[in-house]
């Protein structure tokens, strides 16, 4: 037998999004994706699949030892690929890769993908992701950011730039908003323009070697890890290119090995000028810190120092009953432990500003101080305008204030992000449950009943309770008991209540939303059963748009009867989700859609 067989690398098939070069995209985004593949190749024979494919056919062709699925990316010109037949080749272990910011609004899409693909173990590139997805943190490991030392190293550039200011400066980066202007107004600076990822000018930003050389020619370069206290690539790129890192002190940065005035400089708005004045007056100090930072990065944070996925692969092969895999920290190694020992992975417990505001708002909401709670949740959106946890809580506040229309609009937007913008098979189960509840609060009980089974794979405690309400209000034919299947994970955390406490809470919500008849029926209905003895008949189609709603409902029902579920859109049959637009896209070839213009005009559809 050939001795090389014993030493071959295990084969990893990496299902990566289609990150082909985009004329308008920032060049460094594509480099990040290429560097991830390069990092995996240090331990694996990597096969990258970036096209729509059949999982069974890919496994038959490449015979992988492990498969890795990229998911949850907030596309900047990249295309999410479609993968079918993932329920085959069960002997091949599968991992999910959350390749996104921890607060990203595609997290619900990521969890939907994982459920559809049968994946139960995940890696994330962000150290704070476990704090943002606590429902899955037991099976979530960190494969943290790193640099390619072939790009980020000491080029021997003359230090002709006192300070380089690079990166975006808006609400997500409060430290930069405070510190950058103070630096810019006092010291000579090279300032990079703040082009957004999606901007047509993004392609003009420095990337790769040009960016690394600019850093190498700089004395000091400040950056931060956003309001979430994350470790971003710049934390490693700056000292990796042998410039002095000036940054914010956070738990994640310290976990990466950074120590103030030893291998970096921690500053805030109160001492940044004082510290930089000292450093520029003592160039030997800058050189000492810069050299130590460079050594830290090249000894701990390059493509050669990220074996976590490979470690999981080796440990999982020999995993015995009663054992599990844990990680010693976000930059640490993985190890096997006995489950009875109750050891857990060590995650960063930071001081993310949005998490603090959410917790504060939750305490206020519990005290029925709805206005103050709303203020906290709205402030979260100053950091991340699309933060789903804040929008969901604002919908709850709207229900508490009796504004069912506002709650409905917020929940529609959340569902749209996941099933339309991201393209997941189904939405977050908690968002869907409260979407149905908002319909009930709007008096559209029958509409909620018709939609409750639209996503048959969804199962969650809050969704069960929404179905229980529909049953007790007399719009379901039986008892709702227990979950329909394994509970789907949600990005949302809701108060821990018993069924009776929850029903009392929702009874109050109905009263506030001017639905006293529904509230009265809910109070009279037997717990856990159908309230047929006092059921309320609420019109499904109301107002001038009734004929359109009948059409949407009828068309969707016809798709089910004709067994065309594979062509049925994954969006609810409602005009606000553009159901017919998605149906036309599924049924009509793109070349023939022009013939449908007369229908679109008659029905006032949006353009296809």
Tab-separated table of C-alpha atoms in Angstrom, residues 286-509:
chain	number	residue	atom	x	y	z
A	286	UNK	CA	6.026	53.226	19.778
A	287	UNK	CA	8.663	50.969	18.287
A	288	UNK	CA	8.679	48.652	21.320
A	289	UNK	CA	4.872	48.309	21.371
A	290	UNK	CA	4.723	47.898	17.601
A	291	UNK	CA	7.318	45.117	17.627
A	292	UNK	CA	5.521	43.268	20.420
A	293	UNK	CA	2.166	43.583	18.643
A	294	UNK	CA	3.702	42.277	15.427
A	295	UNK	CA	5.123	39.299	17.328
A	296	UNK	CA	1.757	38.557	18.976
A	297	UNK	CA	-0.101	38.441	15.668
A	298	UNK	CA	2.440	36.329	13.799
A	299	UNK	CA	2.697	33.854	16.652
A	300	UNK	CA	-1.039	33.474	17.388
A	301	UNK	CA	-3.358	34.975	14.760
A	302	UNK	CA	-2.444	33.903	11.219
A	303	UNK	CA	-3.953	31.321	8.856
A	304	UNK	CA	-1.626	28.813	10.527
A	305	UNK	CA	-3.148	29.381	13.990
A	306	UNK	CA	-6.800	28.487	13.359
A	307	UNK	CA	-7.063	24.686	13.696
A	308	UNK	CA	-10.442	24.670	15.462
A	309	UNK	CA	-12.442	23.074	12.633
A	310	UNK	CA	-9.737	20.438	12.136
A	311	UNK	CA	-9.654	19.785	15.888
A	312	UNK	CA	-13.414	19.257	15.907
A	313	UNK	CA	-13.083	16.810	13.015
A	314	UNK	CA	-10.455	14.728	14.859
A	315	UNK	CA	-12.294	14.814	18.199
A	316	UNK	CA	-15.653	13.984	16.671
A	317	UNK	CA	-14.256	10.862	14.990
A	318	UNK	CA	-13.407	9.359	18.370
A	319	UNK	CA	-16.284	10.810	20.378
A	320	UNK	CA	-17.780	8.258	22.755
A	321	UNK	CA	-21.203	8.103	24.361
A	322	UNK	CA	-21.270	10.455	27.342
A	323	UNK	CA	-18.614	12.762	25.878
A	324	UNK	CA	-18.874	16.158	24.268
A	325	UNK	CA	-16.579	18.745	22.705
A	326	UNK	CA	-15.910	22.128	24.298
A	327	UNK	CA	-13.691	25.120	23.487
A	328	UNK	CA	-11.384	26.695	26.056
A	329	UNK	CA	-12.065	30.203	24.771
A	330	UNK	CA	-12.833	32.056	21.525
A	331	UNK	CA	-9.186	31.737	20.455
A	332	UNK	CA	-8.638	28.473	22.299
A	333	UNK	CA	-8.419	24.847	21.337
A	334	UNK	CA	-11.162	22.247	21.400
A	335	UNK	CA	-11.150	19.262	23.721
A	336	UNK	CA	-13.285	16.268	24.724
A	337	UNK	CA	-14.839	16.152	28.183
A	338	UNK	CA	-17.260	13.897	30.029
A	339	UNK	CA	-20.783	15.277	30.006
A	340	UNK	CA	-21.197	14.420	33.692
A	341	UNK	CA	-18.337	16.804	34.511
A	342	UNK	CA	-20.610	19.673	33.356
A	343	UNK	CA	-17.737	21.543	31.688
A	344	UNK	CA	-18.865	24.107	29.124
A	345	UNK	CA	-17.193	26.095	26.389
A	346	UNK	CA	-15.729	29.387	27.566
A	347	UNK	CA	-17.444	32.241	25.739
A	348	UNK	CA	-16.791	35.951	25.922
A	349	UNK	CA	-19.248	37.724	28.188
A	350	UNK	CA	-18.742	41.244	26.954
A	351	UNK	CA	-20.492	44.533	27.431
A	352	UNK	CA	-22.158	44.893	24.063
A	353	UNK	CA	-24.058	48.169	24.099
A	354	UNK	CA	-27.123	46.816	22.322
A	355	UNK	CA	-27.400	43.831	24.699
A	356	UNK	CA	-27.267	46.193	27.685
A	357	UNK	CA	-30.036	48.346	26.215
A	358	UNK	CA	-32.174	45.307	25.425
A	359	UNK	CA	-31.828	44.052	28.998
A	360	UNK	CA	-32.670	47.482	30.385
A	361	UNK	CA	-35.721	47.727	28.131
A	362	UNK	CA	-36.880	44.263	29.179
A	363	UNK	CA	-36.797	45.250	32.845
A	364	UNK	CA	-38.801	48.386	32.085
A	365	UNK	CA	-41.313	46.449	29.997
A	366	UNK	CA	-41.768	43.963	32.830
A	367	UNK	CA	-42.742	46.948	35.003
A	368	UNK	CA	-45.202	48.105	32.302
A	369	UNK	CA	-43.106	51.217	31.633
A	370	UNK	CA	-43.666	50.774	27.931
A	371	UNK	CA	-42.604	54.244	26.798
A	372	UNK	CA	-39.240	53.986	28.541
A	373	UNK	CA	-38.727	50.464	27.219
A	374	UNK	CA	-39.419	51.671	23.682
A	375	UNK	CA	-36.758	54.334	24.123
A	376	UNK	CA	-34.175	51.686	25.024
A	377	UNK	CA	-35.098	49.492	22.083
A	378	UNK	CA	-35.064	52.436	19.674
A	379	UNK	CA	-31.580	53.391	20.881
A	380	UNK	CA	-30.406	49.919	19.830
A	381	UNK	CA	-31.363	50.849	16.278
A	382	UNK	CA	-28.968	53.799	16.466
A	383	UNK	CA	-26.193	51.199	16.584
A	384	UNK	CA	-27.668	48.671	14.137
A	385	UNK	CA	-30.655	49.978	12.193
A	386	UNK	CA	-31.841	46.458	11.312
A	387	UNK	CA	-31.320	44.756	14.690
A	388	UNK	CA	-34.116	42.116	14.792
A	389	UNK	CA	-34.261	41.802	18.598
A	390	UNK	CA	-34.963	45.525	18.932
A	391	UNK	CA	-37.605	45.497	16.183
A	392	UNK	CA	-39.308	42.460	17.703
A	393	UNK	CA	-39.458	44.110	21.122
A	394	UNK	CA	-40.804	47.311	19.575
A	395	UNK	CA	-43.596	45.163	18.087
A	396	UNK	CA	-44.350	43.832	21.584
A	397	UNK	CA	-44.439	47.424	22.849
A	398	UNK	CA	-46.859	48.334	20.073
A	399	UNK	CA	-49.164	45.499	21.162
A	400	UNK	CA	-48.913	46.670	24.770
A	401	UNK	CA	-49.946	50.153	23.597
A	402	UNK	CA	-52.865	48.759	21.600
A	403	UNK	CA	-51.324	49.555	18.211
A	404	UNK	CA	-51.793	46.230	16.417
A	405	UNK	CA	-51.176	47.776	12.991
A	406	UNK	CA	-47.738	49.022	14.018
A	407	UNK	CA	-46.868	45.661	15.554
A	408	UNK	CA	-48.024	43.876	12.413
A	409	UNK	CA	-45.912	46.090	10.143
A	410	UNK	CA	-42.791	45.492	12.235
A	411	UNK	CA	-43.328	41.728	12.242
A	412	UNK	CA	-44.026	41.668	8.497
A	413	UNK	CA	-40.669	43.394	7.955
A	414	UNK	CA	-38.865	40.842	10.137
A	415	UNK	CA	-40.402	37.897	8.293
A	416	UNK	CA	-39.601	39.529	4.939
A	417	UNK	CA	-35.919	39.855	5.795
A	418	UNK	CA	-35.600	36.135	6.410
A	419	UNK	CA	-37.827	34.590	3.730
A	420	UNK	CA	-37.499	37.216	0.954
A	421	UNK	CA	-34.260	39.160	1.333
A	422	UNK	CA	-32.264	36.193	2.623
A	423	UNK	CA	-34.331	33.470	0.959
A	424	UNK	CA	-34.710	31.018	3.842
A	425	UNK	CA	-37.342	28.286	3.662
A	426	UNK	CA	-39.134	29.625	6.746
A	427	UNK	CA	-38.948	32.528	9.216
A	428	UNK	CA	-37.889	32.689	12.837
A	429	UNK	CA	-40.530	30.686	14.769
A	430	UNK	CA	-41.051	33.373	17.427
A	431	UNK	CA	-41.431	36.113	14.815
A	432	UNK	CA	-43.957	33.970	12.953
A	433	UNK	CA	-45.892	33.217	16.135
A	434	UNK	CA	-46.228	36.909	16.976
A	435	UNK	CA	-47.070	37.755	13.373
A	436	UNK	CA	-50.118	35.471	13.779
A	437	UNK	CA	-50.904	37.043	17.156
A	438	UNK	CA	-50.736	40.518	15.619
A	439	UNK	CA	-53.259	39.389	12.999
A	440	UNK	CA	-55.576	38.274	15.795
A	441	UNK	CA	-55.120	41.616	17.528
A	442	UNK	CA	-56.137	43.293	14.264
A	443	UNK	CA	-59.364	41.259	14.330
A	444	UNK	CA	-58.271	38.974	11.475
A	445	UNK	CA	-58.730	35.705	13.293
A	446	UNK	CA	-59.693	33.554	10.314
A	447	UNK	CA	-56.722	34.883	8.381
A	448	UNK	CA	-54.428	33.773	11.214
A	449	UNK	CA	-56.060	30.343	11.242
A	450	UNK	CA	-55.486	29.860	7.519
A	451	UNK	CA	-51.818	30.812	7.842
A	452	UNK	CA	-50.902	28.851	10.966
A	453	UNK	CA	-49.854	25.765	8.977
A	454	UNK	CA	-48.116	27.624	6.154
A	455	UNK	CA	-44.675	26.669	7.498
A	456	UNK	CA	-45.267	23.065	8.591
A	457	UNK	CA	-41.722	22.468	9.878
A	458	UNK	CA	-41.852	25.305	12.407
A	459	UNK	CA	-42.186	24.239	16.020
A	460	UNK	CA	-41.608	26.389	19.080
A	461	UNK	CA	-43.202	26.969	22.464
A	462	UNK	CA	-44.399	30.467	21.500
A	463	UNK	CA	-45.784	29.141	18.222
A	464	UNK	CA	-47.636	26.410	20.126
A	465	UNK	CA	-49.207	29.100	22.278
A	466	UNK	CA	-50.246	31.108	19.221
A	467	UNK	CA	-51.963	27.988	17.883
A	468	UNK	CA	-53.535	27.442	21.295
A	469	UNK	CA	-55.064	30.927	21.131
A	470	UNK	CA	-56.448	30.216	17.645
A	471	UNK	CA	-57.947	26.950	18.911
A	472	UNK	CA	-59.473	28.533	22.019
A	473	UNK	CA	-61.003	31.336	19.998
A	474	UNK	CA	-62.933	28.713	18.069
A	475	UNK	CA	-61.015	28.684	14.815
A	476	UNK	CA	-59.434	25.266	15.150
A	477	UNK	CA	-60.989	21.878	15.281
A	478	UNK	CA	-59.196	20.323	18.212
A	479	UNK	CA	-56.882	20.447	21.132
A	480	UNK	CA	-53.386	21.863	20.777
A	481	UNK	CA	-51.099	19.872	23.020
A	482	UNK	CA	-47.331	19.882	22.911
A	483	UNK	CA	-44.966	20.714	20.087
A	484	UNK	CA	-45.280	19.267	16.592
A	485	UNK	CA	-41.617	18.267	16.430
A	486	UNK	CA	-38.227	19.222	17.726
A	487	UNK	CA	-38.298	22.850	18.792
A	488	UNK	CA	-36.774	25.192	16.266
A	489	UNK	CA	-34.183	27.561	17.637
A	490	UNK	CA	-34.946	31.274	17.662
A	491	UNK	CA	-32.748	34.325	17.881
A	492	UNK	CA	-35.261	35.818	20.321
A	493	UNK	CA	-35.526	35.333	24.062
A	494	UNK	CA	-38.991	35.734	25.547
A	495	UNK	CA	-40.084	35.910	29.201
A	496	UNK	CA	-40.410	32.579	30.977
A	497	UNK	CA	-44.149	32.173	31.664
A	498	UNK	CA	-46.513	29.292	32.282
A	499	UNK	CA	-49.351	28.808	29.810
A	500	UNK	CA	-51.859	30.351	32.196
A	501	UNK	CA	-49.621	33.385	32.783
A	502	UNK	CA	-49.029	33.768	29.064
A	503	UNK	CA	-52.740	33.542	28.240
A	504	UNK	CA	-53.532	36.149	30.872
A	505	UNK	CA	-50.879	38.382	29.308
A	506	UNK	CA	-52.339	37.960	25.816
A	507	UNK	CA	-55.864	38.458	27.112
A	508	UNK	CA	-54.687	41.850	28.320
A	509	UNK	CA	-53.110	42.552	24.932
